[in-house]
Amino acid sequence: MDVQLSDFATIGVLVVLEGLLSADNALVLAVMILGLPRVEQKKALRYGLVGAFAFRTLATALATHLIRVGWVKVLGGGYLIYLTFQHFLQGGSAEARSRPKPALPWMGLSALWGTVVKVELVNVAFSVDSILVAVAMSRKFWVVLTGGLLGIVAIRVVIGQLLTLVRRYPTIVDGAFVIIAWVGVKLLIEYLNAAGYVHFEIDRWLSLLTIVVIFTVAYVRARRKGPVDDADPVADEASVLLKGKS
């Protein structure tokens, strides 16, 4: 195997790029698994990590064909916009909206596995760009794969920190869903631009700056309201439901 010092520098750059390209990914995934009891949130992150590794390996091997699956962005963007509408249309105060709703079974799967599958599907939509950028930087399979996998590990650590922050300041969830809507619109515009339907695209740095501004405003607003008790409301609500059925 041809190994050069520059390969390790490229891997470092790829890890940083993965973090920048996936900043919005981390927030979206954190919100998606918030509806699981805390012990299952850890499982979802662990299983999601395994799935992300498997997909990244396969997608890197088939990178030359990846550009043809741009329609994945349409599905991912549409789903994220749907999540935002679902969040805000439920009504009530910001405090009521910020209370995570227990995840439900989906497509015959348990709540846990249904959430894991949704996370992986959204992850696919986010991964297309980062894999193509990585392949453009290096033609060495092991370099692209190593950089991508290390980047995924870093993002999963960020998701864990975001979950802790959202639990402590739950009203930040409204801002998170505004970001999710923005990301959904961005994915749709990227697809429409690639397909030739529109002739503009959202600059990546402008998108990242927008996310930072929205998140900062939401965080300041949540801090003014103050932290809450770090209990597990999803587990408590699920317990009440089970008792009601017994």
PDB file of C-alpha atoms in Angstrom:
ATOM      1  CA  MET A   1       0.000   0.000   0.000  1.00  0.00           C
ATOM      2  CA  ASP A   2       1.332   3.407  -1.003  1.00  0.00           C
ATOM      3  CA  VAL A   3       1.488   5.476   2.207  1.00  0.00           C
ATOM      4  CA  GLN A   4       2.850   9.018   2.246  1.00  0.00           C
ATOM      5  CA  LEU A   5       3.034  11.694   4.944  1.00  0.00           C
ATOM      6  CA  SER A   6       0.695  13.862   2.902  1.00  0.00           C
ATOM      7  CA  ASP A   7      -1.969  11.150   3.211  1.00  0.00           C
ATOM      8  CA  PHE A   8      -2.208  11.740   6.963  1.00  0.00           C
ATOM      9  CA  ALA A   9      -2.479  15.493   6.411  1.00  0.00           C
ATOM     10  CA  THR A  10      -5.315  14.798   3.961  1.00  0.00           C
ATOM     11  CA  ILE A  11      -7.046  12.598   6.550  1.00  0.00           C
ATOM     12  CA  GLY A  12      -6.852  15.448   9.079  1.00  0.00           C
ATOM     13  CA  VAL A  13      -8.378  17.868   6.578  1.00  0.00           C
ATOM     14  CA  LEU A  14     -11.136  15.355   5.780  1.00  0.00           C
ATOM     15  CA  VAL A  15     -12.035  15.007   9.477  1.00  0.00           C
ATOM     16  CA  VAL A  16     -12.319  18.807   9.784  1.00  0.00           C
ATOM     17  CA  LEU A  17     -14.376  18.992   6.575  1.00  0.00           C
ATOM     18  CA  GLU A  18     -16.671  16.242   7.828  1.00  0.00           C
ATOM     19  CA  GLY A  19     -17.276  18.292  10.958  1.00  0.00           C
ATOM     20  CA  LEU A  20     -18.055  21.459   8.983  1.00  0.00           C
ATOM     21  CA  LEU A  21     -20.250  19.703   6.428  1.00  0.00           C
ATOM     22  CA  SER A  22     -22.082  17.762   9.134  1.00  0.00           C
ATOM     23  CA  ALA A  23     -22.663  20.477  11.725  1.00  0.00           C
ATOM     24  CA  ASP A  24     -26.320  20.632  10.722  1.00  0.00           C
ATOM     25  CA  ASN A  25     -26.438  16.822  10.584  1.00  0.00           C
ATOM     26  CA  ALA A  26     -25.457  16.551  14.252  1.00  0.00           C
ATOM     27  CA  LEU A  27     -28.255  18.868  15.395  1.00  0.00           C
ATOM     28  CA  VAL A  28     -30.893  17.156  13.257  1.00  0.00           C
ATOM     29  CA  LEU A  29     -29.952  13.682  14.515  1.00  0.00           C
ATOM     30  CA  ALA A  30     -29.838  14.859  18.137  1.00  0.00           C
ATOM     31  CA  VAL A  31     -33.407  16.158  17.887  1.00  0.00           C
ATOM     32  CA  MET A  32     -34.583  12.991  16.116  1.00  0.00           C
ATOM     33  CA  ILE A  33     -33.486  10.672  18.936  1.00  0.00           C
ATOM     34  CA  LEU A  34     -34.689  12.994  21.707  1.00  0.00           C
ATOM     35  CA  GLY A  35     -38.022  11.152  21.782  1.00  0.00           C
ATOM     36  CA  LEU A  36     -36.393   7.961  23.046  1.00  0.00           C
ATOM     37  CA  PRO A  37     -35.801   7.195  26.746  1.00  0.00           C
ATOM     38  CA  ARG A  38     -32.263   8.172  27.695  1.00  0.00           C
ATOM     39  CA  VAL A  39     -30.926   4.618  27.857  1.00  0.00           C
ATOM     40  CA  GLU A  40     -32.251   4.000  24.330  1.00  0.00           C
ATOM     41  CA  GLN A  41     -30.786   7.260  23.059  1.00  0.00           C
ATOM     42  CA  LYS A  42     -27.357   5.776  23.751  1.00  0.00           C
ATOM     43  CA  LYS A  43     -28.330   2.600  21.910  1.00  0.00           C
ATOM     44  CA  ALA A  44     -29.612   4.618  18.949  1.00  0.00           C
ATOM     45  CA  LEU A  45     -26.310   6.496  18.778  1.00  0.00           C
ATOM     46  CA  ARG A  46     -24.360   3.233  18.977  1.00  0.00           C
ATOM     47  CA  TYR A  47     -26.426   1.423  16.341  1.00  0.00           C
ATOM     48  CA  GLY A  48     -26.474   4.535  14.186  1.00  0.00           C
ATOM     49  CA  LEU A  49     -22.685   4.668  14.347  1.00  0.00           C
ATOM     50  CA  VAL A  50     -22.432   1.086  13.079  1.00  0.00           C
ATOM     51  CA  GLY A  51     -24.884   1.849  10.271  1.00  0.00           C
ATOM     52  CA  ALA A  52     -23.008   5.027   9.354  1.00  0.00           C
ATOM     53  CA  PHE A  53     -19.734   3.073   9.174  1.00  0.00           C
ATOM     54  CA  ALA A  54     -21.305   0.470   6.890  1.00  0.00           C
ATOM     55  CA  PHE A  55     -22.869   3.070   4.611  1.00  0.00           C
ATOM     56  CA  ARG A  56     -19.696   5.167   4.440  1.00  0.00           C
ATOM     57  CA  THR A  57     -17.619   2.148   3.449  1.00  0.00           C
ATOM     58  CA  LEU A  58     -20.062   1.125   0.711  1.00  0.00           C
ATOM     59  CA  ALA A  59     -20.593   4.680  -0.540  1.00  0.00           C
ATOM     60  CA  THR A  60     -16.860   5.369  -0.697  1.00  0.00           C
ATOM     61  CA  ALA A  61     -16.378   2.243  -2.794  1.00  0.00           C
ATOM     62  CA  LEU A  62     -19.198   3.363  -5.121  1.00  0.00           C
ATOM     63  CA  ALA A  63     -18.410   7.090  -5.019  1.00  0.00           C
ATOM     64  CA  THR A  64     -18.350   7.453  -8.806  1.00  0.00           C
ATOM     65  CA  HIS A  65     -22.022   6.431  -8.873  1.00  0.00           C
ATOM     66  CA  LEU A  66     -23.054   8.466  -5.826  1.00  0.00           C
ATOM     67  CA  ILE A  67     -23.663  11.632  -7.818  1.00  0.00           C
ATOM     68  CA  ARG A  68     -26.603   9.891  -9.494  1.00  0.00           C
ATOM     69  CA  VAL A  69     -28.578   9.520  -6.251  1.00  0.00           C
ATOM     70  CA  GLY A  70     -29.222  13.228  -5.784  1.00  0.00           C
ATOM     71  CA  TRP A  71     -32.935  12.455  -5.410  1.00  0.00           C
ATOM     72  CA  VAL A  72     -32.063  11.286  -1.888  1.00  0.00           C
ATOM     73  CA  LYS A  73     -31.766  14.985  -1.038  1.00  0.00           C
ATOM     74  CA  VAL A  74     -35.375  15.529  -2.092  1.00  0.00           C
ATOM     75  CA  LEU A  75     -36.581  12.835   0.289  1.00  0.00           C
ATOM     76  CA  GLY A  76     -34.325  14.025   3.103  1.00  0.00           C
ATOM     77  CA  GLY A  77     -35.202  17.698   2.644  1.00  0.00           C
ATOM     78  CA  GLY A  78     -38.926  16.985   2.424  1.00  0.00           C
ATOM     79  CA  TYR A  79     -38.824  14.878   5.569  1.00  0.00           C
ATOM     80  CA  LEU A  80     -36.992  17.569   7.551  1.00  0.00           C
ATOM     81  CA  ILE A  81     -39.516  20.226   6.506  1.00  0.00           C
ATOM     82  CA  TYR A  82     -42.325  17.847   7.498  1.00  0.00           C
ATOM     83  CA  LEU A  83     -40.731  17.396  10.947  1.00  0.00           C
ATOM     84  CA  THR A  84     -40.643  21.170  11.428  1.00  0.00           C
ATOM     85  CA  PHE A  85     -44.288  21.658  10.468  1.00  0.00           C
ATOM     86  CA  GLN A  86     -45.255  18.780  12.745  1.00  0.00           C
ATOM     87  CA  HIS A  87     -43.384  20.408  15.637  1.00  0.00           C
ATOM     88  CA  PHE A  88     -44.848  23.927  15.319  1.00  0.00           C
ATOM     89  CA  LEU A  89     -48.376  22.938  14.275  1.00  0.00           C
ATOM     90  CA  GLN A  90     -48.931  20.994  17.486  1.00  0.00           C
ATOM     91  CA  GLY A  91     -49.525  24.369  19.164  1.00  0.00           C
ATOM     92  CA  GLY A  92     -49.079  25.251  22.800  1.00  0.00           C
ATOM     93  CA  SER A  93     -46.362  27.246  24.506  1.00  0.00           C
ATOM     94  CA  ALA A  94     -42.657  26.946  23.748  1.00  0.00           C
ATOM     95  CA  GLU A  95     -42.280  24.963  26.973  1.00  0.00           C
ATOM     96  CA  ALA A  96     -44.981  22.506  25.890  1.00  0.00           C
ATOM     97  CA  ARG A  97     -43.446  22.112  22.414  1.00  0.00           C
ATOM     98  CA  SER A  98     -39.992  21.564  23.877  1.00  0.00           C
ATOM     99  CA  ARG A  99     -41.190  18.583  25.892  1.00  0.00           C
ATOM    100  CA  PRO A 100     -39.983  15.586  23.838  1.00  0.00           C
ATOM    101  CA  LYS A 101     -42.748  13.287  22.639  1.00  0.00           C
ATOM    102  CA  PRO A 102     -42.070   9.563  23.079  1.00  0.00           C
ATOM    103  CA  ALA A 103     -40.884   7.941  19.863  1.00  0.00           C
ATOM    104  CA  LEU A 104     -43.480   5.605  18.361  1.00  0.00           C
ATOM    105  CA  PRO A 105     -43.167   2.275  16.516  1.00  0.00           C
ATOM    106  CA  TRP A 106     -42.717   2.778  12.764  1.00  0.00           C
ATOM    107  CA  MET A 107     -43.206   0.496   9.766  1.00  0.00           C
ATOM    108  CA  GLY A 108     -43.604  -2.540  12.015  1.00  0.00           C
ATOM    109  CA  LEU A 109     -40.406  -1.695  13.913  1.00  0.00           C
ATOM    110  CA  SER A 110     -40.081  -0.855  17.589  1.00  0.00           C
ATOM    111  CA  ALA A 111     -39.689   2.796  18.584  1.00  0.00           C
ATOM    112  CA  LEU A 112     -35.927   2.299  18.980  1.00  0.00           C
ATOM    113  CA  TRP A 113     -35.316   0.574  15.651  1.00  0.00           C
ATOM    114  CA  GLY A 114     -37.775   2.830  13.836  1.00  0.00           C
ATOM    115  CA  THR A 115     -35.775   5.830  15.065  1.00  0.00           C
ATOM    116  CA  VAL A 116     -32.476   4.199  14.084  1.00  0.00           C
ATOM    117  CA  VAL A 117     -33.759   3.579  10.538  1.00  0.00           C
ATOM    118  CA  LYS A 118     -35.000   7.184  10.218  1.00  0.00           C
ATOM    119  CA  VAL A 119     -31.634   8.443  11.472  1.00  0.00           C
ATOM    120  CA  GLU A 120     -29.782   6.362   8.893  1.00  0.00           C
ATOM    121  CA  LEU A 121     -32.037   7.516   6.040  1.00  0.00           C
ATOM    122  CA  VAL A 122     -31.478  11.175   6.942  1.00  0.00           C
ATOM    123  CA  ASN A 123     -27.762  10.442   7.342  1.00  0.00           C
ATOM    124  CA  VAL A 124     -27.632   9.199   3.750  1.00  0.00           C
ATOM    125  CA  ALA A 125     -28.999  12.532   2.505  1.00  0.00           C
ATOM    126  CA  PHE A 126     -26.347  14.429   4.454  1.00  0.00           C
ATOM    127  CA  SER A 127     -23.469  12.156   3.448  1.00  0.00           C
ATOM    128  CA  VAL A 128     -23.637  12.594  -0.314  1.00  0.00           C
ATOM    129  CA  ASP A 129     -21.771  15.925  -0.400  1.00  0.00           C
ATOM    130  CA  SER A 130     -19.085  15.031   2.132  1.00  0.00           C
ATOM    131  CA  ILE A 131     -18.204  11.779   0.359  1.00  0.00           C
ATOM    132  CA  LEU A 132     -17.937  13.484  -3.039  1.00  0.00           C
ATOM    133  CA  VAL A 133     -15.730  16.222  -1.552  1.00  0.00           C
ATOM    134  CA  ALA A 134     -13.520  13.569   0.066  1.00  0.00           C
ATOM    135  CA  VAL A 135     -13.107  11.627  -3.184  1.00  0.00           C
ATOM    136  CA  ALA A 136     -12.167  14.857  -4.965  1.00  0.00           C
ATOM    137  CA  MET A 137      -9.376  15.418  -2.417  1.00  0.00           C
ATOM    138  CA  SER A 138      -7.799  11.981  -2.659  1.00  0.00           C
ATOM    139  CA  ARG A 139      -8.064   8.987  -4.974  1.00  0.00           C
ATOM    140  CA  LYS A 140      -6.807   6.612  -2.286  1.00  0.00           C
ATOM    141  CA  PHE A 141      -9.639   4.515  -0.907  1.00  0.00           C
ATOM    142  CA  TRP A 142      -8.060   4.032   2.531  1.00  0.00           C
ATOM    143  CA  VAL A 143      -7.427   7.777   2.946  1.00  0.00           C
ATOM    144  CA  VAL A 144     -11.005   8.759   2.052  1.00  0.00           C
ATOM    145  CA  LEU A 145     -12.476   5.981   4.189  1.00  0.00           C
ATOM    146  CA  THR A 146     -10.302   6.718   7.249  1.00  0.00           C
ATOM    147  CA  GLY A 147     -11.063  10.436   7.128  1.00  0.00           C
ATOM    148  CA  GLY A 148     -14.775   9.772   6.762  1.00  0.00           C
ATOM    149  CA  LEU A 149     -14.981   7.233   9.588  1.00  0.00           C
ATOM    150  CA  LEU A 150     -13.020   9.422  12.015  1.00  0.00           C
ATOM    151  CA  GLY A 151     -15.287  12.316  11.082  1.00  0.00           C
ATOM    152  CA  ILE A 152     -18.365  10.213  11.870  1.00  0.00           C
ATOM    153  CA  VAL A 153     -16.970   9.385  15.325  1.00  0.00           C
ATOM    154  CA  ALA A 154     -16.368  13.094  15.977  1.00  0.00           C
ATOM    155  CA  ILE A 155     -19.920  13.978  14.907  1.00  0.00           C
ATOM    156  CA  ARG A 156     -21.397  11.326  17.223  1.00  0.00           C
ATOM    157  CA  VAL A 157     -19.492  12.901  20.136  1.00  0.00           C
ATOM    158  CA  VAL A 158     -20.968  16.288  19.184  1.00  0.00           C
ATOM    159  CA  ILE A 159     -24.474  14.760  19.106  1.00  0.00           C
ATOM    160  CA  GLY A 160     -23.992  13.497  22.672  1.00  0.00           C
ATOM    161  CA  GLN A 161     -23.028  16.998  23.826  1.00  0.00           C
ATOM    162  CA  LEU A 162     -26.008  18.537  22.014  1.00  0.00           C
ATOM    163  CA  LEU A 163     -28.367  16.083  23.717  1.00  0.00           C
ATOM    164  CA  THR A 164     -27.017  17.144  27.115  1.00  0.00           C
ATOM    165  CA  LEU A 165     -27.483  20.816  26.214  1.00  0.00           C
ATOM    166  CA  VAL A 166     -31.048  20.320  24.946  1.00  0.00           C
ATOM    167  CA  ARG A 167     -32.024  18.355  28.072  1.00  0.00           C
ATOM    168  CA  ARG A 168     -30.783  21.209  30.266  1.00  0.00           C
ATOM    169  CA  TYR A 169     -32.330  23.967  28.143  1.00  0.00           C
ATOM    170  CA  PRO A 170     -35.300  22.293  26.405  1.00  0.00           C
ATOM    171  CA  THR A 171     -36.750  25.513  24.928  1.00  0.00           C
ATOM    172  CA  ILE A 172     -33.778  25.493  22.568  1.00  0.00           C
ATOM    173  CA  VAL A 173     -35.711  22.857  20.612  1.00  0.00           C
ATOM    174  CA  ASP A 174     -37.750  25.545  18.775  1.00  0.00           C
ATOM    175  CA  GLY A 175     -34.534  27.009  17.400  1.00  0.00           C
ATOM    176  CA  ALA A 176     -33.335  23.525  16.499  1.00  0.00           C
ATOM    177  CA  PHE A 177     -36.439  22.960  14.379  1.00  0.00           C
ATOM    178  CA  VAL A 178     -35.965  26.302  12.621  1.00  0.00           C
ATOM    179  CA  ILE A 179     -32.491  25.059  11.698  1.00  0.00           C
ATOM    180  CA  ILE A 180     -33.949  21.729  10.585  1.00  0.00           C
ATOM    181  CA  ALA A 181     -36.350  23.587   8.234  1.00  0.00           C
ATOM    182  CA  TRP A 182     -33.439  25.644   6.890  1.00  0.00           C
ATOM    183  CA  VAL A 183     -31.417  22.483   6.241  1.00  0.00           C
ATOM    184  CA  GLY A 184     -34.404  20.862   4.518  1.00  0.00           C
ATOM    185  CA  VAL A 185     -34.814  23.861   2.201  1.00  0.00           C
ATOM    186  CA  LYS A 186     -31.067  23.843   1.489  1.00  0.00           C
ATOM    187  CA  LEU A 187     -31.152  20.159   0.488  1.00  0.00           C
ATOM    188  CA  LEU A 188     -34.074  20.787  -1.876  1.00  0.00           C
ATOM    189  CA  ILE A 189     -32.339  23.790  -3.476  1.00  0.00           C
ATOM    190  CA  GLU A 190     -29.158  21.741  -3.937  1.00  0.00           C
ATOM    191  CA  TYR A 191     -31.126  19.086  -5.800  1.00  0.00           C
ATOM    192  CA  LEU A 192     -33.019  21.622  -7.934  1.00  0.00           C
ATOM    193  CA  ASN A 193     -29.749  23.355  -8.809  1.00  0.00           C
ATOM    194  CA  ALA A 194     -28.067  20.089  -9.797  1.00  0.00           C
ATOM    195  CA  ALA A 195     -31.115  19.153 -11.892  1.00  0.00           C
ATOM    196  CA  GLY A 196     -31.051  22.531 -13.666  1.00  0.00           C
ATOM    197  CA  TYR A 197     -34.404  23.772 -12.349  1.00  0.00           C
ATOM    198  CA  VAL A 198     -32.876  26.713 -10.481  1.00  0.00           C
ATOM    199  CA  HIS A 199     -29.620  28.522 -11.206  1.00  0.00           C
ATOM    200  CA  PHE A 200     -28.432  29.474  -7.763  1.00  0.00           C
ATOM    201  CA  GLU A 201     -27.294  27.625  -4.688  1.00  0.00           C
ATOM    202  CA  ILE A 202     -26.787  28.484  -1.027  1.00  0.00           C
ATOM    203  CA  ASP A 203     -23.142  29.101  -0.210  1.00  0.00           C
ATOM    204  CA  ARG A 204     -21.873  26.539   2.296  1.00  0.00           C
ATOM    205  CA  TRP A 205     -20.339  29.151   4.582  1.00  0.00           C
ATOM    206  CA  LEU A 206     -23.492  31.272   4.471  1.00  0.00           C
ATOM    207  CA  SER A 207     -25.490  28.190   5.445  1.00  0.00           C
ATOM    208  CA  LEU A 208     -23.141  27.446   8.348  1.00  0.00           C
ATOM    209  CA  LEU A 209     -23.251  31.081   9.516  1.00  0.00           C
ATOM    210  CA  THR A 210     -27.068  31.028   9.388  1.00  0.00           C
ATOM    211  CA  ILE A 211     -27.122  27.873  11.528  1.00  0.00           C
ATOM    212  CA  VAL A 212     -24.734  29.437  14.053  1.00  0.00           C
ATOM    213  CA  VAL A 213     -26.844  32.624  14.288  1.00  0.00           C
ATOM    214  CA  ILE A 214     -30.136  30.731  14.736  1.00  0.00           C
ATOM    215  CA  PHE A 215     -28.628  28.404  17.314  1.00  0.00           C
ATOM    216  CA  THR A 216     -27.027  31.299  19.228  1.00  0.00           C
ATOM    217  CA  VAL A 217     -30.326  33.213  19.380  1.00  0.00           C
ATOM    218  CA  ALA A 218     -32.158  30.069  20.534  1.00  0.00           C
ATOM    219  CA  TYR A 219     -29.483  29.356  23.150  1.00  0.00           C
ATOM    220  CA  VAL A 220     -29.548  32.918  24.570  1.00  0.00           C
ATOM    221  CA  ARG A 221     -33.359  32.760  24.726  1.00  0.00           C
ATOM    222  CA  ALA A 222     -33.223  29.384  26.487  1.00  0.00           C
ATOM    223  CA  ARG A 223     -30.609  30.611  28.966  1.00  0.00           C
ATOM    224  CA  ARG A 224     -32.872  33.515  29.914  1.00  0.00           C
ATOM    225  CA  LYS A 225     -35.615  31.050  30.767  1.00  0.00           C
ATOM    226  CA  GLY A 226     -33.119  29.081  32.829  1.00  0.00           C
ATOM    227  CA  PRO A 227     -32.184  25.391  33.035  1.00  0.00           C
ATOM    228  CA  VAL A 228     -34.592  22.649  34.019  1.00  0.00           C
ATOM    229  CA  ASP A 229     -34.252  19.532  36.125  1.00  0.00           C
ATOM    230  CA  ASP A 230     -32.264  16.967  34.136  1.00  0.00           C
ATOM    231  CA  ALA A 231     -34.857  14.204  34.492  1.00  0.00           C
ATOM    232  CA  ASP A 232     -35.936  11.841  31.713  1.00  0.00           C
ATOM    233  CA  PRO A 233     -39.433  13.074  30.728  1.00  0.00           C
ATOM    234  CA  VAL A 234     -39.759  10.516  27.933  1.00  0.00           C
ATOM    235  CA  ALA A 235     -39.124   7.607  30.290  1.00  0.00           C
ATOM    236  CA  ASP A 236     -41.510   9.124  32.864  1.00  0.00           C
ATOM    237  CA  GLU A 237     -44.278   9.571  30.283  1.00  0.00           C
ATOM    238  CA  ALA A 238     -43.762   6.049  28.946  1.00  0.00           C
ATOM    239  CA  SER A 239     -43.976   4.730  32.510  1.00  0.00           C
ATOM    240  CA  VAL A 240     -47.265   6.547  33.069  1.00  0.00           C
ATOM    241  CA  LEU A 241     -48.672   5.121  29.845  1.00  0.00           C
ATOM    242  CA  LEU A 242     -47.669   1.595  30.854  1.00  0.00           C
ATOM    243  CA  LYS A 243     -49.259   1.995  34.276  1.00  0.00           C
ATOM    244  CA  GLY A 244     -52.434   3.252  32.642  1.00  0.00           C
ATOM    245  CA  LYS A 245     -52.624   0.086  30.562  1.00  0.00           C
ATOM    246  CA  SER A 246     -52.061  -2.268  33.496  1.00  0.00           C
TER     247      SER A 246
END
